[in-house]
Coordinates of C-alpha atoms in Angstrom, one line a residue:
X1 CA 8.5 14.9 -16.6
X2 CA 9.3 19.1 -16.7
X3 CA 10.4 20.0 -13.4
X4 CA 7.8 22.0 -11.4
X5 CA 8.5 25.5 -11.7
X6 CA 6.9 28.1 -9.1
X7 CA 4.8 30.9 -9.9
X8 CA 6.0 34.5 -10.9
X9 CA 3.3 35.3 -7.6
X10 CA 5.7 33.3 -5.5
X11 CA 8.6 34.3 -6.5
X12 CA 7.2 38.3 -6.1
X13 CA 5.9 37.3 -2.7
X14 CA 9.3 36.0 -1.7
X15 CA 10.9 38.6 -2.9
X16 CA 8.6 41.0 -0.9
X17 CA 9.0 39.3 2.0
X18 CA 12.5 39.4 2.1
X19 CA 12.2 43.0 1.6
X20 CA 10.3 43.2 4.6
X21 CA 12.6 40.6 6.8
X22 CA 15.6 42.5 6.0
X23 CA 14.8 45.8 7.7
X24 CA 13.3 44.3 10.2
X25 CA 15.4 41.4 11.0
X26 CA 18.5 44.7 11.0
X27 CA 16.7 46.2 13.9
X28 CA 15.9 43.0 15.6
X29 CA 19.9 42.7 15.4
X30 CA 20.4 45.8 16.9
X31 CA 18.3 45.3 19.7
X32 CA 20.4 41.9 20.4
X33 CA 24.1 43.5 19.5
X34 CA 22.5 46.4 22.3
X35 CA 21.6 43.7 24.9
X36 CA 25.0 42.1 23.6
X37 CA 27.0 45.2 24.9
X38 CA 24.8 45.7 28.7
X39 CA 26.0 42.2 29.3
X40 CA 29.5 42.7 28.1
X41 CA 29.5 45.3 30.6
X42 CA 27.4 43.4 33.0
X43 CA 30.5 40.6 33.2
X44 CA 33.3 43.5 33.4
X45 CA 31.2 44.9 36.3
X46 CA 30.7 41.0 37.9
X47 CA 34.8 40.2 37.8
X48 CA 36.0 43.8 38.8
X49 CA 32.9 43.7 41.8
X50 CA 34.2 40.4 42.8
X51 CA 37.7 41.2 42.7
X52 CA 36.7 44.4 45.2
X53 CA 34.7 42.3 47.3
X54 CA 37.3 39.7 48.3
X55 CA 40.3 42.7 48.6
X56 CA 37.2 43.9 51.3
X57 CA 37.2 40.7 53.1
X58 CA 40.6 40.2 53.6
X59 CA 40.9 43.9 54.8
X60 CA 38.2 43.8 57.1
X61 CA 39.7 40.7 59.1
X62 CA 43.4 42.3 59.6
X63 CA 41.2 45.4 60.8
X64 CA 38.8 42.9 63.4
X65 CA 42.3 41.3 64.4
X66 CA 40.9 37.9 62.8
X67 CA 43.1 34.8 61.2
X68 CA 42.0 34.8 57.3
X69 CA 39.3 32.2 56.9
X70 CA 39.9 29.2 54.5
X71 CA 39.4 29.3 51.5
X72 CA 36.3 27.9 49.7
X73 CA 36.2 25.1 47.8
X74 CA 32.4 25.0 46.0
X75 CA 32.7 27.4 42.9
X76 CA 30.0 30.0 42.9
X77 CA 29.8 31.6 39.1
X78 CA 28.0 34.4 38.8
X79 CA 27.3 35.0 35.0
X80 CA 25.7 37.7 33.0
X81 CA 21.7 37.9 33.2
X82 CA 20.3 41.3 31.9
X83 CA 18.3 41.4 28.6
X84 CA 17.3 44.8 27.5
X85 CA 14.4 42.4 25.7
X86 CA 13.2 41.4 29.4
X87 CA 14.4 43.7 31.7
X88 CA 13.5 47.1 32.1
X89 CA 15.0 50.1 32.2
X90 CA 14.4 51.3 35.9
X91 CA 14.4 55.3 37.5
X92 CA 17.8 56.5 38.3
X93 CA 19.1 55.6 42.0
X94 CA 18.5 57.5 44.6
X95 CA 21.0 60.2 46.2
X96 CA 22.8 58.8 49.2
X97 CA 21.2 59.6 52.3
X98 CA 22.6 60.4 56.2
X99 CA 23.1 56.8 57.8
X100 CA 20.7 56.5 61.4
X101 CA 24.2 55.5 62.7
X102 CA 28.3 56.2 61.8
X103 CA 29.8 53.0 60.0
X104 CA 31.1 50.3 61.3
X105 CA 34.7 51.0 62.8
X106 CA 36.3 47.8 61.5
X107 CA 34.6 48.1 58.0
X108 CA 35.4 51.8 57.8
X109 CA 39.3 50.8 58.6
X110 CA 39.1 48.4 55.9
X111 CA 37.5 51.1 53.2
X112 CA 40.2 53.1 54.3
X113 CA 43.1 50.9 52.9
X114 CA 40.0 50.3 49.8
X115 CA 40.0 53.7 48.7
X116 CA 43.4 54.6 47.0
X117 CA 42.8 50.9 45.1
X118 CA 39.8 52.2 44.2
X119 CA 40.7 55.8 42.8
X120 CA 43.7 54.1 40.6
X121 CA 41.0 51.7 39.3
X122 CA 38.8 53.8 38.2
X123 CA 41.2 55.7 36.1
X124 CA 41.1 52.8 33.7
X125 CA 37.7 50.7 34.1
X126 CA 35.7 54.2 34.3
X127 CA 33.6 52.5 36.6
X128 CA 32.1 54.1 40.2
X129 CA 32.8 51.9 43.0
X130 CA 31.0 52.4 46.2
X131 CA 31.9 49.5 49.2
X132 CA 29.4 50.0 52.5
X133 CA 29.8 48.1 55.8
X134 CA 27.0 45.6 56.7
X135 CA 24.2 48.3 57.5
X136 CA 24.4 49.7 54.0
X137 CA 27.1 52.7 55.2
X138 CA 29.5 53.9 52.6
X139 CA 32.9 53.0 53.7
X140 CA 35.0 53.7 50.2
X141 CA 34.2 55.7 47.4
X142 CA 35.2 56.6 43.9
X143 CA 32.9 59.8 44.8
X144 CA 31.7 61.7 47.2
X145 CA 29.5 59.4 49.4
X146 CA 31.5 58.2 52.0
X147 CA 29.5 58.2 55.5
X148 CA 26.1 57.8 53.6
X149 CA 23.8 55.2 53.2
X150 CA 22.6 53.9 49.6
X151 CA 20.8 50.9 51.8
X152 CA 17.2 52.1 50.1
X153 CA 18.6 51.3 46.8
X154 CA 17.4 48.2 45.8
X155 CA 20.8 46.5 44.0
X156 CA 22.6 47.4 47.6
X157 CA 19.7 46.0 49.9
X158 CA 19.7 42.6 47.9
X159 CA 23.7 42.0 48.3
X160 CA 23.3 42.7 52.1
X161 CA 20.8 40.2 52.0
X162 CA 23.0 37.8 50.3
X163 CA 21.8 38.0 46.8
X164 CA 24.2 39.5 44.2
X165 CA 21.6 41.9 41.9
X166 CA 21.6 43.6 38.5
X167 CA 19.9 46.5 37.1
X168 CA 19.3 48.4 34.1
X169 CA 18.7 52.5 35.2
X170 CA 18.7 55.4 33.6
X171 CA 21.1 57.9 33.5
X172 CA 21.2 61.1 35.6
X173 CA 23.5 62.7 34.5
X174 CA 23.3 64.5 30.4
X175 CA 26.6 63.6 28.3
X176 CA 28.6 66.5 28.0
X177 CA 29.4 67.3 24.3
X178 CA 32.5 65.9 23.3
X179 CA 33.0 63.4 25.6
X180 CA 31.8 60.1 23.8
X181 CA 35.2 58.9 23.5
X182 CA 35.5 58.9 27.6
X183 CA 31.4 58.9 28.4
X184 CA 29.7 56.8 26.8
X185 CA 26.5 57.6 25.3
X186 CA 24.3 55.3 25.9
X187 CA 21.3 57.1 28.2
X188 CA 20.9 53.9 31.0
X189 CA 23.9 52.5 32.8
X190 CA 24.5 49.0 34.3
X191 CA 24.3 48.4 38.4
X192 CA 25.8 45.3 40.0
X193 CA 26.1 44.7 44.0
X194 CA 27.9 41.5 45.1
X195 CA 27.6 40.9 49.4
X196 CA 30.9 40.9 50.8
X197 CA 30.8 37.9 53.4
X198 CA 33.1 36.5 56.2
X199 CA 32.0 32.7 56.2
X200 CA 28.3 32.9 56.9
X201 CA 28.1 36.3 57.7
X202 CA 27.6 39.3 54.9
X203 CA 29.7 42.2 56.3
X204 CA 28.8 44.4 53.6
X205 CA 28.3 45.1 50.0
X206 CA 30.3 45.9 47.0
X207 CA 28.7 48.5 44.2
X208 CA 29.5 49.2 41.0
X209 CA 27.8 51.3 37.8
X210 CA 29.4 51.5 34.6
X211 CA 27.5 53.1 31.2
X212 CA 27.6 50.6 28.4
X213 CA 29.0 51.6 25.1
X214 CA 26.6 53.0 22.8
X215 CA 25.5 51.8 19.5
X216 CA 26.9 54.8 17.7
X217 CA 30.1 53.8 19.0
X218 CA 29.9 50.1 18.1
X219 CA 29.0 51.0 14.7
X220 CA 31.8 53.2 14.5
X221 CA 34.2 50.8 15.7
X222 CA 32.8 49.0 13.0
X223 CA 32.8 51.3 10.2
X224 CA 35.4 49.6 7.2
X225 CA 33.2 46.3 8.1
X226 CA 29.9 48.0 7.6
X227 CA 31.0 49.6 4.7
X228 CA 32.2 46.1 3.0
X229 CA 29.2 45.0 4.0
X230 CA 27.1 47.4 2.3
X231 CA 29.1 47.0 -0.9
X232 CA 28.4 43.4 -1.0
X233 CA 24.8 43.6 -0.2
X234 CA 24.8 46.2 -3.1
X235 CA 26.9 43.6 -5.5
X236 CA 24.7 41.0 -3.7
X237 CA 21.3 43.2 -5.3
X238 CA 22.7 43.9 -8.5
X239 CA 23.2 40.3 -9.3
X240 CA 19.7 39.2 -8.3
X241 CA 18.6 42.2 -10.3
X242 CA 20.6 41.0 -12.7
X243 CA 19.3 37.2 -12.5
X244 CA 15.6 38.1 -12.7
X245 CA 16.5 40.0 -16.1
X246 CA 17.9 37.2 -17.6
X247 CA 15.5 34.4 -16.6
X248 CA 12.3 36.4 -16.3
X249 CA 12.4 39.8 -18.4
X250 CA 15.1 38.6 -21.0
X251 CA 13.1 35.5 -22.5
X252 CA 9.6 37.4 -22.0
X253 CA 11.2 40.2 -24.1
X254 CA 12.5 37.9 -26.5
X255 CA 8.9 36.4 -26.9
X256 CA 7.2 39.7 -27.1
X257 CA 9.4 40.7 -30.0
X258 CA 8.3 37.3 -32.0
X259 CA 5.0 38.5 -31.0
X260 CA 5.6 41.9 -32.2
X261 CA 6.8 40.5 -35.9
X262 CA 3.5 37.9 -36.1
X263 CA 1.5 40.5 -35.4
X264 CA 2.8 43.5 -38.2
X265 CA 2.7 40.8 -41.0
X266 CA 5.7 39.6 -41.6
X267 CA 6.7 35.8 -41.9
X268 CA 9.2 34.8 -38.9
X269 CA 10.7 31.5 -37.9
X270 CA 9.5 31.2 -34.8
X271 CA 13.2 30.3 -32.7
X272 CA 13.2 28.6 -29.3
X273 CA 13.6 31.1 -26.9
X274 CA 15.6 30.2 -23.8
X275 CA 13.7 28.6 -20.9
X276 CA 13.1 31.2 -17.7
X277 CA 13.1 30.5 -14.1
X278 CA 9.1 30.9 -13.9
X279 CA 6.3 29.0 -15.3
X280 CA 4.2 31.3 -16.3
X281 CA 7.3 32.6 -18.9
X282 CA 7.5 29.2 -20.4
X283 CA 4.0 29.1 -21.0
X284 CA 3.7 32.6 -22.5
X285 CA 6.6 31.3 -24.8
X286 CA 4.6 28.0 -25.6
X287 CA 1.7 29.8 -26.0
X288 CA 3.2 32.6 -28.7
X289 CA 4.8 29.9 -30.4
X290 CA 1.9 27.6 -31.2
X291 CA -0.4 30.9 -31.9
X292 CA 2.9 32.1 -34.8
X293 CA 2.7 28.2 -35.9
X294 CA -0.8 28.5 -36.1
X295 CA -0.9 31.7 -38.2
X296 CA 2.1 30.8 -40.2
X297 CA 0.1 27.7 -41.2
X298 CA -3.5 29.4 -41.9
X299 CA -1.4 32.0 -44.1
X300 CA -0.3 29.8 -45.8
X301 CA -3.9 27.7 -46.0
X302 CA -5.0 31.1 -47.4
X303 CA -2.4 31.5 -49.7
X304 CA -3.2 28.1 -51.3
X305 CA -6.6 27.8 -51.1
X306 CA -6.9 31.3 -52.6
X307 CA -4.8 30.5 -56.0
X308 CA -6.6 27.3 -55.7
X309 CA -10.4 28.8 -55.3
X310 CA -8.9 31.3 -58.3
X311 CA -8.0 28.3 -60.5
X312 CA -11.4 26.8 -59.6
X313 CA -13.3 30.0 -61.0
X314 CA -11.2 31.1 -63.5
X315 CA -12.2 28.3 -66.1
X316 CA -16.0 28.7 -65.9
X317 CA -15.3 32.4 -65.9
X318 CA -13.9 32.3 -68.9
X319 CA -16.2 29.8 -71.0
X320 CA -18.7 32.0 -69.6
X321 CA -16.7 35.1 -70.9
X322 CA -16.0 33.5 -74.7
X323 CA -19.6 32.3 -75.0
X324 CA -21.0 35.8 -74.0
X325 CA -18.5 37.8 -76.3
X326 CA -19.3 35.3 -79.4
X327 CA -23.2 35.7 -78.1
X328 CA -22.6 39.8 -78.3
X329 CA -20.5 39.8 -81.8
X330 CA -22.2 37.0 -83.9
X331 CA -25.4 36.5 -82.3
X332 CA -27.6 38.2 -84.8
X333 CA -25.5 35.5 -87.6
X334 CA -26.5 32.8 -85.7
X335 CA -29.2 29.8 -86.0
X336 CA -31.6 29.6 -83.3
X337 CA -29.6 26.0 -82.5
X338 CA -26.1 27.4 -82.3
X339 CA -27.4 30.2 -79.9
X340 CA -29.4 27.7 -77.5
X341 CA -26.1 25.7 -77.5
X342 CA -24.3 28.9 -76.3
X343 CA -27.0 29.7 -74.0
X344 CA -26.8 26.1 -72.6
X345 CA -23.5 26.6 -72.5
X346 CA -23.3 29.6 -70.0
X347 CA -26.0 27.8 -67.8
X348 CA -23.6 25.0 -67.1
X349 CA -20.9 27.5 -66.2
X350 CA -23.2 29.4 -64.5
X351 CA -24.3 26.2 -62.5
X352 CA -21.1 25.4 -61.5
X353 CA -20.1 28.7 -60.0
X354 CA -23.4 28.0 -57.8
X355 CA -22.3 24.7 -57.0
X356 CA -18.7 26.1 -56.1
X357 CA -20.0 29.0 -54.1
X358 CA -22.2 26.6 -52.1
X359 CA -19.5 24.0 -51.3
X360 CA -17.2 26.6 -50.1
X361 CA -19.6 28.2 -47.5
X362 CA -20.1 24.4 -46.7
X363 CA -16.6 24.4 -46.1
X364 CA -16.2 27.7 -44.2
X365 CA -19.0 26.3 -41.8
X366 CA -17.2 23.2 -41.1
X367 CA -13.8 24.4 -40.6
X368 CA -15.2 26.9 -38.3
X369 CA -17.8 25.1 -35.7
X370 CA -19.8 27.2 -33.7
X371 CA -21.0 26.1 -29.8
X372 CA -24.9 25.6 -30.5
X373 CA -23.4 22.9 -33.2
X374 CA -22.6 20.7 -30.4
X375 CA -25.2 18.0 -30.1
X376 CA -26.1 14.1 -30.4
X377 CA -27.3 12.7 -33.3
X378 CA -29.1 9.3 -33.8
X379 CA -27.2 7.5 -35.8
X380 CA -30.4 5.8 -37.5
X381 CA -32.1 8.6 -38.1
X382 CA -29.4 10.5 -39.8
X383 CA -28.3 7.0 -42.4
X384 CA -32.2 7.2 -43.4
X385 CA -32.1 10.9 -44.6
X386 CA -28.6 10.6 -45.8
X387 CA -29.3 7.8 -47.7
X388 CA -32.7 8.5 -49.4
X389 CA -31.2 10.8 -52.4
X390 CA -28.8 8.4 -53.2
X391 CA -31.2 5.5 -53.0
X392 CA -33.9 7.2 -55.0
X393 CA -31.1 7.9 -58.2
X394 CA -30.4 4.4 -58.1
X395 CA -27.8 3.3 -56.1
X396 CA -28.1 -0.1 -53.6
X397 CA -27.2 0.7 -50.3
X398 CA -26.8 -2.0 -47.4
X399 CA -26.7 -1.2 -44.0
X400 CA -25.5 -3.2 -40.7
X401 CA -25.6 -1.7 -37.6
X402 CA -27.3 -0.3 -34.1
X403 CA -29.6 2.6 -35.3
X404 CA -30.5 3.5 -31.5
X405 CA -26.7 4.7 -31.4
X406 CA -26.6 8.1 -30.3
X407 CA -23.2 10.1 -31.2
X408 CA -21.8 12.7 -30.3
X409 CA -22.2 15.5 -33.4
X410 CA -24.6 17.2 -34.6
X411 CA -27.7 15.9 -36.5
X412 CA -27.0 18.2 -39.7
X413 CA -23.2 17.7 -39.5
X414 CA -23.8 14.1 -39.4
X415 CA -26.3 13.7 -42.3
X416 CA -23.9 16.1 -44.3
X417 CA -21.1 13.6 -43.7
X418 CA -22.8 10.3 -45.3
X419 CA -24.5 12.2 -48.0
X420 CA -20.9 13.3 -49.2
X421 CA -19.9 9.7 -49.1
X422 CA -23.2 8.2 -50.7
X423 CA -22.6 11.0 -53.7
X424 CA -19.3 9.8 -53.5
X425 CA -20.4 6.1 -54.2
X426 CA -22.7 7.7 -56.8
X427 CA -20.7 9.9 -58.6
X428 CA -17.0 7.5 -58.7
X429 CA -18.1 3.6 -58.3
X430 CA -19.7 3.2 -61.8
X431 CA -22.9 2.1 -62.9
X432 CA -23.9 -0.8 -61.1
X433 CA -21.7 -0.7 -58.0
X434 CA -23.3 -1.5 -54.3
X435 CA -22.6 0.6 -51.2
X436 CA -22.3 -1.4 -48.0
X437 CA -22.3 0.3 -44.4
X438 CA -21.6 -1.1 -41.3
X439 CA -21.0 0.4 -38.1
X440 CA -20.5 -0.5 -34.4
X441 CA -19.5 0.9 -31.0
X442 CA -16.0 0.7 -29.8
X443 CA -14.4 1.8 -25.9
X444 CA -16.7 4.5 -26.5
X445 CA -16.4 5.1 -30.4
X446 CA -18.6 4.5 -33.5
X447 CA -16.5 3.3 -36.1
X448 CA -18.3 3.6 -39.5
X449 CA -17.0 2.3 -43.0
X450 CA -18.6 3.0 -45.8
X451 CA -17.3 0.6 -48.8
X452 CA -18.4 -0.1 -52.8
X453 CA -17.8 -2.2 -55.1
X454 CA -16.6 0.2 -57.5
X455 CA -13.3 0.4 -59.6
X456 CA -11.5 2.0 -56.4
X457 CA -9.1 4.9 -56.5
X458 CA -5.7 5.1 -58.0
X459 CA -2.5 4.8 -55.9
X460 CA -1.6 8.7 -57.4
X461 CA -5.4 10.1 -56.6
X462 CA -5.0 8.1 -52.9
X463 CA -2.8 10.5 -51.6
X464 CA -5.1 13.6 -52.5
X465 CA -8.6 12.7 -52.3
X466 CA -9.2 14.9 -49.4
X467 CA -7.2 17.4 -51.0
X468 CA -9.3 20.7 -51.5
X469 CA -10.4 21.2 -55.2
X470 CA -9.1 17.9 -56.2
X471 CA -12.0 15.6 -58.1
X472 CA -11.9 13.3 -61.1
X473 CA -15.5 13.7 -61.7
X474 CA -15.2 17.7 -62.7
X475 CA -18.2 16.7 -65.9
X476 CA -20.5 15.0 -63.6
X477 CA -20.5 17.9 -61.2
X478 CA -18.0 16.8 -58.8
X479 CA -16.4 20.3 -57.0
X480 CA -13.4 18.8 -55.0
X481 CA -15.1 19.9 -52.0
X482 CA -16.8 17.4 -50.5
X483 CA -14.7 15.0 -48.6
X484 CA -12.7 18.2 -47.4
X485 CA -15.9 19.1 -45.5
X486 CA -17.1 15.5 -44.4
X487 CA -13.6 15.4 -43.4
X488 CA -13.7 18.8 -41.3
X489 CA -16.8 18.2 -40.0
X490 CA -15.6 14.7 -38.8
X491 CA -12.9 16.3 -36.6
X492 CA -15.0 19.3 -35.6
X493 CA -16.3 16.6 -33.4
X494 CA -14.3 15.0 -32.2
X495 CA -13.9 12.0 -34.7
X496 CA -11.7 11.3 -38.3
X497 CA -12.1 10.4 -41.5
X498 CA -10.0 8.4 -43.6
X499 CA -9.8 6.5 -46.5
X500 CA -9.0 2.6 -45.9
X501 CA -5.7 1.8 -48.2
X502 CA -5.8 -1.9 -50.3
X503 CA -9.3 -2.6 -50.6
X504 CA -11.5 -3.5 -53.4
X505 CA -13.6 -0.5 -54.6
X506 CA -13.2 2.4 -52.0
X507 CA -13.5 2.0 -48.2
X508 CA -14.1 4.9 -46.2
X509 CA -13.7 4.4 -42.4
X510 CA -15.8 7.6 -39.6
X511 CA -15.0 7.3 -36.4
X512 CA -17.0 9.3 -33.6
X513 CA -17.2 9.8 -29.9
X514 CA -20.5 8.1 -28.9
X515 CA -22.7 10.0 -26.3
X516 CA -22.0 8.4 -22.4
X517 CA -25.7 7.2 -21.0
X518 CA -26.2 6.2 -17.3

């Protein structure tokens, strides 16, 4: 069994498709390697915060005079959350404001031993670092908020509460040109607050903003990748190209050019072209190859049949021709008995031209069935008005059969049919013979034989007695014709025609669909 092959539509819509999913599945991936790169930042922010946090802690107790507490011993990860997919991208944070009340003392001594740690970190993490007392105060700074409160920013008010936050906001502050290698240019930047807390108790907040890299400087980063990348997608591209040429295009091409050479005349062996990845290119091929077969074989069906037609018509021609000539030269010399045999003469020739000239457009018509031919035909019916010319000259016909059978062929193709084979009987079985014909139904088949008891036919004629042209009764009239056209009639329908091999006398067996009834 051929293996199933899909469409050329499929393959175009797949192909489509994943011209569509490509772009779009690139900027899907940029969206993620962007999210990618806020998180990355997101966890830098989340160890250097916590790192801050604890150096806060331990400050603030040698400042209250208090023993260090003991360490925990329940792990409390804090891992990176923010999606830019999810999250959005809120207002900038508000300026610092004047706190209702100074800072804590304790928590402001503790900033104080913060801040140089802070400065020297900053150099290298790029990072701001704000660290306020428990009220939201700024006690140590990488900038220039110390003594103000950011307690009405939201990150700072969660982390005194006890809940470390994260936030996406946009930038303030325009990138100055130039500076991409230090600022990075990405327009949001990433906010995270951890609560600084003595056992139970939150004694203040660490918080710390740090811009993301950008895109532009990921991609750059990236560059000698991308550009391998690119070259393979490129090599990748030219090689599908490259595969739909040679399993689609190449063997269509191939086929139109057989197509081309039917079609201006000229006698090509149709070769096997080489099977594509598509159905519909195997079938084209199939299909151009049977139609080349197919003219190939009726040129050469006209060839013959034209020299053989010519043969057929060239020796009544010329008796006609001679007997005309001798008619025009001697005429006046002759008796009144030699010019009537002349005369008689031409008439025969003359007569079988007509004959000829009739058979073939019987043939023509048979070889060549129209729609409206289509039909059912009683098979009855048809045996009686088949059969009544032959009867009436003489011959002694027997039938055995159904005569309500209804087949399916037309009534006149059918009565043409058994009136070739009764001439037949007439014409070859000899004086005396009897035609027998019997006929029955068969899964949906009429099988007909038509048998007499005749001298039969040669083993040398059995091979061409449905040959075109080809008789052994040329004086009694015989044209060659006729079982040619029974014959293509037969299978016009349907059905076949044969001559039954090693019987006595001649045995000709019709088979024919029979009509379905309810």
């Amino acid at each position: 069994m051929p293996r199933r092959k899909p469409r050329i539509l499929v393959v175009l819509l797949l192909a489509n498709l994943a011209l569509l999913v490509l772009p779009l599945g690139g900027l899907w991936m940029l969206r993620l390697y962007e999210s990618a790169l806020v998180r990355q930042t997101e966890t830098e922010l989340i160890s250097q915060a916590a790192i801050i946090a604890a150096a806060q802690r331990a400050a603030w107790l040698r400042a209250a005079g208090q023993d260090a507490a003991p360490q925990a011993t329940d792990w409390a990860p804090r891992f990176a959350s923010l999606d830019l997919a999810h999250d959005p991208i809120l207002p900038p944070p508000p300026d610092a404001v004047p706190p209702e009340q100074p800072a804590d003392p304790v928590a402001r001594a503790a900033g104080a031993t913060l801040a140089p740690v802070l400065a020297e970190a900053q150099r290298v993490t790029l990072a701001a670092m704000r660290v306020t007392d428990q009220a939201g105060v700024v006690v140590a700074s990488t900038g220039s908020e110390t003594g103000l409160s950011l307690r009405g920013l939201e990150e700072v008010a969660a982390a005194l509460a006890g809940q470390p936050a994260a936030r996406v906001r946009a930038r303030r502050e325009a990138v100055p040109a130039g500076a991409d290698s230090i600022s990075r240019a990405a327009p949001f930047r990433v906010f995270v607050a951890l609560p600084v807390q003595a056992g139970d108790r939150v004694i203040g907040a660490v918080l710390l903003s740090r811009t993301p890299s950008s895109l532009r400087q990921a991609l750059h980063g990236k560059r000698w990748e991308l550009a391998a990348l690119t070259l393979a997608m490129l090599i990748v591209a030219g090689g599908l190209a490259g595969f739909i040429a040679y399993t689609v295009s190449r063997p269509i091409r191939a086929v139109a050019d057989q197509a081309r050479a039917v079609a201006s005349g000229a006698r090509v062996e149709v070769r096997r072209v080489r099977r594509s990845a598509v159905r519909e290119a195997d079938e084209l091929a199939a299909a151009i190859g049977a139609m080349a077969d197919t003219l190939e074989h009726r040129a050469a069906y006209i060839s013959d049949f034209a020299a053989a037609v010519s043969h057929e018509f060239k020796t009544p021609l010329a008796a006609l021709r001679g007997a005309l000539e001798l008619l025009q030269d001697h005429g006046a010399g002759m008796t009144a008995q030699e010019r009537a045999n002349f005369l008689a003469q031409c008439m025969e020739d003359v007569q079988r031209l007509d004959r000829l000239v009739t058979r073939l457009l019987d043939l023509a018509r048979a070889e060549t069935p129209h729609p409206h031919d289509a039909g059912g035909a009683i098979i009855g019916q048809a045996m009686h008005d088949a059969a009544a010319p032959s009867i009436a000259a003489g011959l002694d016909i027997a039938f055995d059969g159904a005569p309500g059978t209804e087949v399916a062929i037309a009534p006149e193709a059918l009565r043409g049919i058994l009136t070739i084979l009764f001439d037949n009987v007439r014409q070859h079985a000899g004086p005396g013979a009897q035609c027998r014909v019997v006929w029955a139904e068969d899964g949906g088949t009429l099988r007909l034989r038509v048998s007499d008891t005749g001298r039969g036919i040669s083993g040398a004629n059995r091979r061409r007695i449905f040959d075109r042209f080809f008789t052994t009764a040329r004086e009694a009239g015989g044209t060659g014709l006729g079982l040619a056209i029974a014959r293509s009639l037969a299978e016009a329908a349907g059905g076949a025609l044969d001559l039954v091999p090693d019987t006595p006398g001649a045995t000709f067996d019709l088979r024919l669909p029979v009509v379905p009834h309810a």
